[in-house]
């Protein structure tokens, strides 16, 4: 249970200490959602029960993801470097596989760090966006869980969420369900709606991870225990969230589903347009780029890539033949002088 009727558990004990540290994010989040709600009502969405508050949660996801987009690009480049280095790292691991002595462990660590330094790769670089998004999601969960207490006057206002705003938010319905409800407090069809959102949320998460593992890893890394572990994690994480999702307020599920769909779209874009070198996706991209370039050349009346390569090979062959003839001709006078 997150709370009883009068006490908000997240304001007590270790939870209270942790969420007090995140208060600036909580405060900012309430104002972002409030201003998004005002904007939506201004352009025609009805105030109170309706979709304005639900869409303000969606807009919050978009704003957060746009803010961390530069970090994602940095993460992507770091991941590409790390994945491209997997063959070298696996070679080092195989070299010291059966050696457990401290000297061998130290040597393996030293060689691994040298590979990172020589290639300007940071194994922690791919974790930065997750470290940023994690507190944002936890804060979202806290704020939306606190709304019923603020609405009943059992908790002090939080940022832009005073008692009136919290009551309006709590009474907002989306798909016939109050967005402050979770699976335990919902009734009838409301529970079905929550189950559908949880399933969609987990499917989006699963396919994003599965597609990335299946298509965007170097073929040399698609073997061994580490690869099998990554495949298993693509299944395990969505299953875990199926059971935890029933305790989340519906607004959190809206946030999470939107975020997972964003991540899925981002993964599909990344795998298609910015694949890891040596991966099946990179091979497919090379084939697409090859066909696209040949089509462009055909429209402009230019030779295809294959024809250009053949012409270049013939040119090099002719150049080599000419150089050979020139060299042969230069050597003739020397032979005649030696004959005399």
XYZ file of C-alpha atoms in Angstrom:
340
model
C 0.000 0.000 0.000
C 1.245 3.461 -0.852
C -0.706 5.114 1.934
C -3.529 4.800 4.402
C -6.450 7.210 4.581
C -4.572 9.971 6.396
C -0.826 9.429 5.937
C 1.063 9.613 2.679
C 3.752 6.945 3.010
C 6.140 8.684 0.600
C 6.377 11.611 3.025
C 7.637 9.392 5.867
C 10.846 7.541 6.677
C 13.461 6.980 4.013
C 10.926 7.816 1.297
C 10.336 11.239 2.794
C 14.077 11.959 2.908
C 14.608 10.846 -0.676
C 11.653 12.709 -2.157
C 12.568 15.841 -0.216
C 15.810 15.874 -2.198
C 13.773 15.668 -5.419
C 11.478 18.519 -4.374
C 12.793 20.987 -7.049
C 11.868 18.480 -9.786
C 8.473 17.866 -8.166
C 7.813 21.606 -7.984
C 8.834 22.146 -11.618
C 6.759 19.190 -12.794
C 3.553 20.521 -11.250
C 4.005 23.862 -13.008
C 4.772 22.244 -16.368
C 1.580 20.165 -16.172
C -0.465 23.152 -14.966
C 0.675 25.408 -17.794
C 0.172 22.619 -20.332
C -3.367 22.203 -18.966
C -4.033 25.944 -19.284
C -2.769 25.897 -22.861
C -4.974 22.921 -23.765
C -8.089 24.504 -22.266
C -7.240 27.735 -24.099
C -7.259 25.985 -27.478
C -10.600 24.320 -26.869
C -10.327 21.382 -24.486
C -12.890 21.466 -21.688
C -11.761 22.288 -18.187
C -12.340 19.683 -15.497
C -13.477 16.171 -16.541
C -12.086 15.438 -19.988
C -8.732 14.927 -21.613
C -6.899 18.179 -20.817
C -5.090 16.867 -17.744
C -4.364 13.528 -19.437
C -2.878 15.324 -22.442
C -0.872 17.567 -20.114
C 0.807 14.370 -18.849
C 1.553 13.409 -22.465
C 3.004 16.878 -23.105
C 5.157 16.498 -19.991
C 6.668 13.328 -21.507
C 7.437 15.140 -24.747
C 9.021 18.089 -22.936
C 11.191 15.818 -20.765
C 12.332 13.755 -23.747
C 13.116 16.832 -25.825
C 15.198 18.168 -22.939
C 17.217 14.933 -22.689
C 17.537 14.540 -26.473
C 21.130 15.902 -26.513
C 21.979 13.383 -23.781
C 20.397 10.633 -25.864
C 22.536 11.545 -28.862
C 25.597 11.409 -26.624
C 24.399 8.058 -25.257
C 23.867 6.724 -28.777
C 27.373 7.603 -29.862
C 28.783 6.080 -26.698
C 26.770 2.881 -27.215
C 27.922 2.621 -30.823
C 31.531 2.903 -29.712
C 31.036 0.333 -26.983
C 29.271 -2.120 -29.282
C 31.900 -1.672 -31.983
C 34.535 -2.560 -29.361
C 32.812 -5.783 -28.305
C 35.006 -8.048 -30.494
C 38.173 -6.596 -28.932
C 36.728 -6.839 -25.421
C 35.607 -10.421 -25.998
C 39.106 -11.278 -27.247
C 40.563 -9.947 -23.980
C 37.985 -11.862 -21.930
C 38.742 -15.093 -23.782
C 42.453 -14.519 -23.269
C 42.010 -14.491 -19.472
C 38.965 -16.767 -19.267
C 40.591 -19.541 -17.218
C 42.987 -17.328 -15.281
C 41.745 -16.395 -11.810
C 44.942 -15.171 -10.172
C 45.162 -11.476 -9.159
C 47.908 -10.703 -11.683
C 45.772 -11.972 -14.583
C 42.696 -10.089 -13.307
C 44.740 -6.900 -13.102
C 46.194 -7.451 -16.573
C 42.710 -8.003 -18.038
C 41.448 -4.824 -16.388
C 44.459 -2.870 -17.638
C 44.060 -4.108 -21.237
C 40.318 -3.387 -21.152
C 40.886 0.183 -19.953
C 43.501 0.677 -22.673
C 40.947 -0.329 -25.317
C 38.520 2.259 -23.887
C 41.188 4.982 -23.790
C 42.555 4.285 -27.277
C 39.049 4.496 -28.764
C 37.818 7.393 -26.564
C 34.947 5.239 -25.252
C 33.251 5.631 -21.883
C 31.382 2.559 -20.567
C 29.292 4.836 -18.317
C 28.305 7.213 -21.119
C 25.301 5.093 -22.127
C 23.854 5.301 -18.585
C 23.549 9.090 -18.354
C 20.078 9.534 -19.915
C 18.718 6.727 -17.719
C 20.160 8.465 -14.657
C 18.330 11.642 -15.690
C 15.017 10.034 -16.635
C 14.908 7.781 -13.547
C 14.358 10.602 -11.006
C 11.861 12.257 -13.381
C 9.741 9.106 -13.499
C 9.978 8.605 -9.733
C 8.964 12.220 -9.209
C 6.003 11.763 -11.530
C 4.912 8.760 -9.498
C 5.253 10.752 -6.263
C 3.349 13.826 -7.491
C 0.437 11.861 -8.919
C 0.239 9.670 -5.826
C 0.123 12.787 -3.624
C -2.811 14.349 -5.509
C -5.603 12.617 -3.493
C -4.052 13.770 -0.201
C -3.693 17.353 -1.422
C -7.292 17.289 -2.665
C -8.567 16.132 0.759
C -6.374 18.590 2.650
C -4.328 15.776 4.209
C -1.131 17.103 2.687
C 0.295 20.563 2.057
C 0.064 21.949 -1.517
C 2.893 20.965 -3.830
C 4.078 23.627 -6.247
C 1.200 24.593 -8.539
C -0.965 21.785 -7.146
C -3.022 23.468 -4.440
C -6.147 21.859 -3.055
C -8.420 23.196 -5.804
C -6.133 22.132 -8.650
C -5.536 18.726 -7.045
C -9.292 18.178 -6.674
C -9.844 19.133 -10.321
C -7.042 16.802 -11.381
C -8.402 13.927 -9.277
C -11.871 14.278 -10.793
C -10.545 14.244 -14.362
C -11.667 11.181 -16.304
C -10.027 9.578 -19.318
C -11.538 6.526 -21.047
C -14.210 6.629 -18.337
C -11.596 6.259 -15.581
C -10.337 8.799 -13.049
C -6.664 9.375 -13.833
C -5.798 9.299 -10.123
C -7.120 5.704 -9.806
C -5.012 2.559 -9.984
C -6.043 -1.033 -10.641
C -6.861 -1.615 -6.977
C -9.212 1.379 -6.663
C -10.766 1.179 -10.160
C -14.023 -0.649 -10.797
C -15.376 -2.753 -13.656
C -14.408 -1.457 -17.087
C -11.847 0.869 -15.485
C -9.726 -2.130 -14.567
C -9.887 -3.387 -18.140
C -8.638 -0.004 -19.372
C -5.720 -0.143 -16.925
C -4.847 -3.696 -18.011
C -4.860 -2.617 -21.667
C -2.524 0.298 -20.891
C -0.169 -1.970 -18.916
C -0.069 -4.528 -21.749
C 0.603 -1.844 -24.386
C 3.238 -0.273 -22.158
C 5.046 -3.595 -21.700
C 4.749 -4.581 -25.363
C 6.307 -1.275 -26.426
C 9.137 -1.784 -23.940
C 9.679 -5.398 -25.022
C 9.760 -4.738 -28.766
C 12.070 -1.753 -28.339
C 14.623 -3.868 -26.443
C 14.141 -7.007 -28.543
C 14.465 -5.149 -31.851
C 17.619 -3.404 -30.666
C 19.241 -6.668 -29.509
C 18.212 -8.582 -32.631
C 19.107 -5.960 -35.241
C 21.531 -3.447 -33.758
C 24.346 -5.508 -32.260
C 27.557 -6.484 -34.101
C 27.350 -10.040 -35.388
C 30.563 -10.833 -33.534
C 28.802 -9.937 -30.256
C 25.666 -11.979 -31.005
C 26.920 -15.036 -29.185
C 27.975 -16.174 -25.750
C 26.452 -15.687 -22.308
C 26.324 -11.900 -22.473
C 24.173 -11.946 -25.608
C 21.827 -14.545 -24.097
C 21.552 -12.388 -20.982
C 20.577 -9.358 -23.072
C 17.921 -11.435 -24.824
C 16.551 -12.573 -21.464
C 16.436 -8.998 -20.136
C 14.261 -7.993 -23.092
C 11.647 -10.418 -21.711
C 12.218 -10.027 -17.968
C 11.809 -6.248 -17.588
C 8.381 -6.031 -19.297
C 7.123 -8.953 -17.201
C 8.279 -7.232 -14.005
C 6.381 -4.070 -14.918
C 3.184 -6.040 -15.551
C 2.985 -6.826 -11.835
C 4.140 -3.422 -10.556
C 1.918 -1.478 -12.972
C -1.272 -2.420 -11.139
C -0.216 -0.160 -8.249
C 0.486 2.910 -10.405
C -2.087 5.708 -10.769
C -3.626 5.768 -14.231
C -1.883 9.087 -14.951
C 1.473 7.359 -14.362
C 0.474 4.657 -16.851
C -0.349 7.396 -19.371
C 3.075 8.893 -18.725
C 4.806 5.515 -18.972
C 2.998 4.334 -22.105
C 3.749 7.629 -23.864
C 7.383 7.423 -22.794
C 7.705 3.805 -23.977
C 6.146 4.669 -27.344
C 8.599 7.563 -27.653
C 11.478 5.177 -26.851
C 10.169 2.642 -29.355
C 10.014 5.252 -32.102
C 13.478 6.459 -31.166
C 14.836 2.897 -31.276
C 13.293 2.237 -34.696
C 14.805 5.482 -36.002
C 18.189 4.684 -34.501
C 18.308 1.120 -35.846
C 17.308 2.237 -39.341
C 19.319 5.443 -39.713
C 22.161 5.238 -37.145
C 22.912 1.521 -36.702
C 25.906 0.048 -34.910
C 28.774 -0.807 -37.294
C 28.892 -4.504 -38.107
C 25.275 -5.148 -37.087
C 22.533 -6.636 -39.312
C 20.893 -3.190 -39.305
C 24.133 -1.623 -40.596
C 24.290 -4.200 -43.393
C 20.686 -3.415 -44.363
C 21.456 0.314 -44.318
C 24.456 -0.204 -46.609
C 22.242 -2.089 -49.078
C 19.560 0.643 -48.948
C 22.136 3.382 -49.406
C 23.651 1.457 -52.310
C 20.294 1.101 -54.073
C 19.409 4.725 -53.368
C 22.711 5.986 -54.782
C 22.331 3.867 -57.925
C 18.785 5.185 -58.409
C 20.040 8.769 -58.054
C 22.821 8.144 -60.567
C 20.378 6.576 -63.011
C 18.076 9.628 -62.827
C 21.041 11.909 -63.548
C 22.403 9.738 -66.370
C 25.536 8.791 -64.415
C 27.186 5.344 -64.286
C 26.160 3.064 -61.440
C 28.469 2.310 -58.521
C 29.320 -1.063 -60.044
C 30.076 0.509 -63.427
C 32.175 3.182 -61.733
C 34.153 0.527 -59.835
C 34.709 -1.396 -63.087
C 35.865 1.774 -64.844
C 38.194 2.567 -61.963
C 39.622 -0.976 -62.042
C 40.249 -0.684 -65.783
C 41.880 2.714 -65.302
C 44.200 1.355 -62.627
C 45.010 -1.654 -64.804
C 45.807 0.590 -67.768
C 47.883 2.879 -65.571
C 49.839 -0.083 -64.219
C 50.452 -1.333 -67.777
C 51.687 2.076 -68.905
C 53.983 2.366 -65.897
C 55.359 -1.081 -66.685
C 56.023 -0.092 -70.306
C 57.727 3.139 -69.232
C 59.895 1.249 -66.776
C 60.766 -1.290 -69.459
C 61.723 1.410 -71.955
C 63.945 3.169 -69.435
C 65.804 -0.040 -68.744
C 66.711 -0.658 -72.456
C 69.686 1.814 -72.759
C 71.316 0.276 -69.690
C 71.139 -3.139 -71.276
C 72.690 -1.873 -74.518
C 75.558 -0.210 -72.667
C 76.272 -3.396 -70.768
C 76.257 -5.289 -74.101
C 78.924 -3.014 -75.541
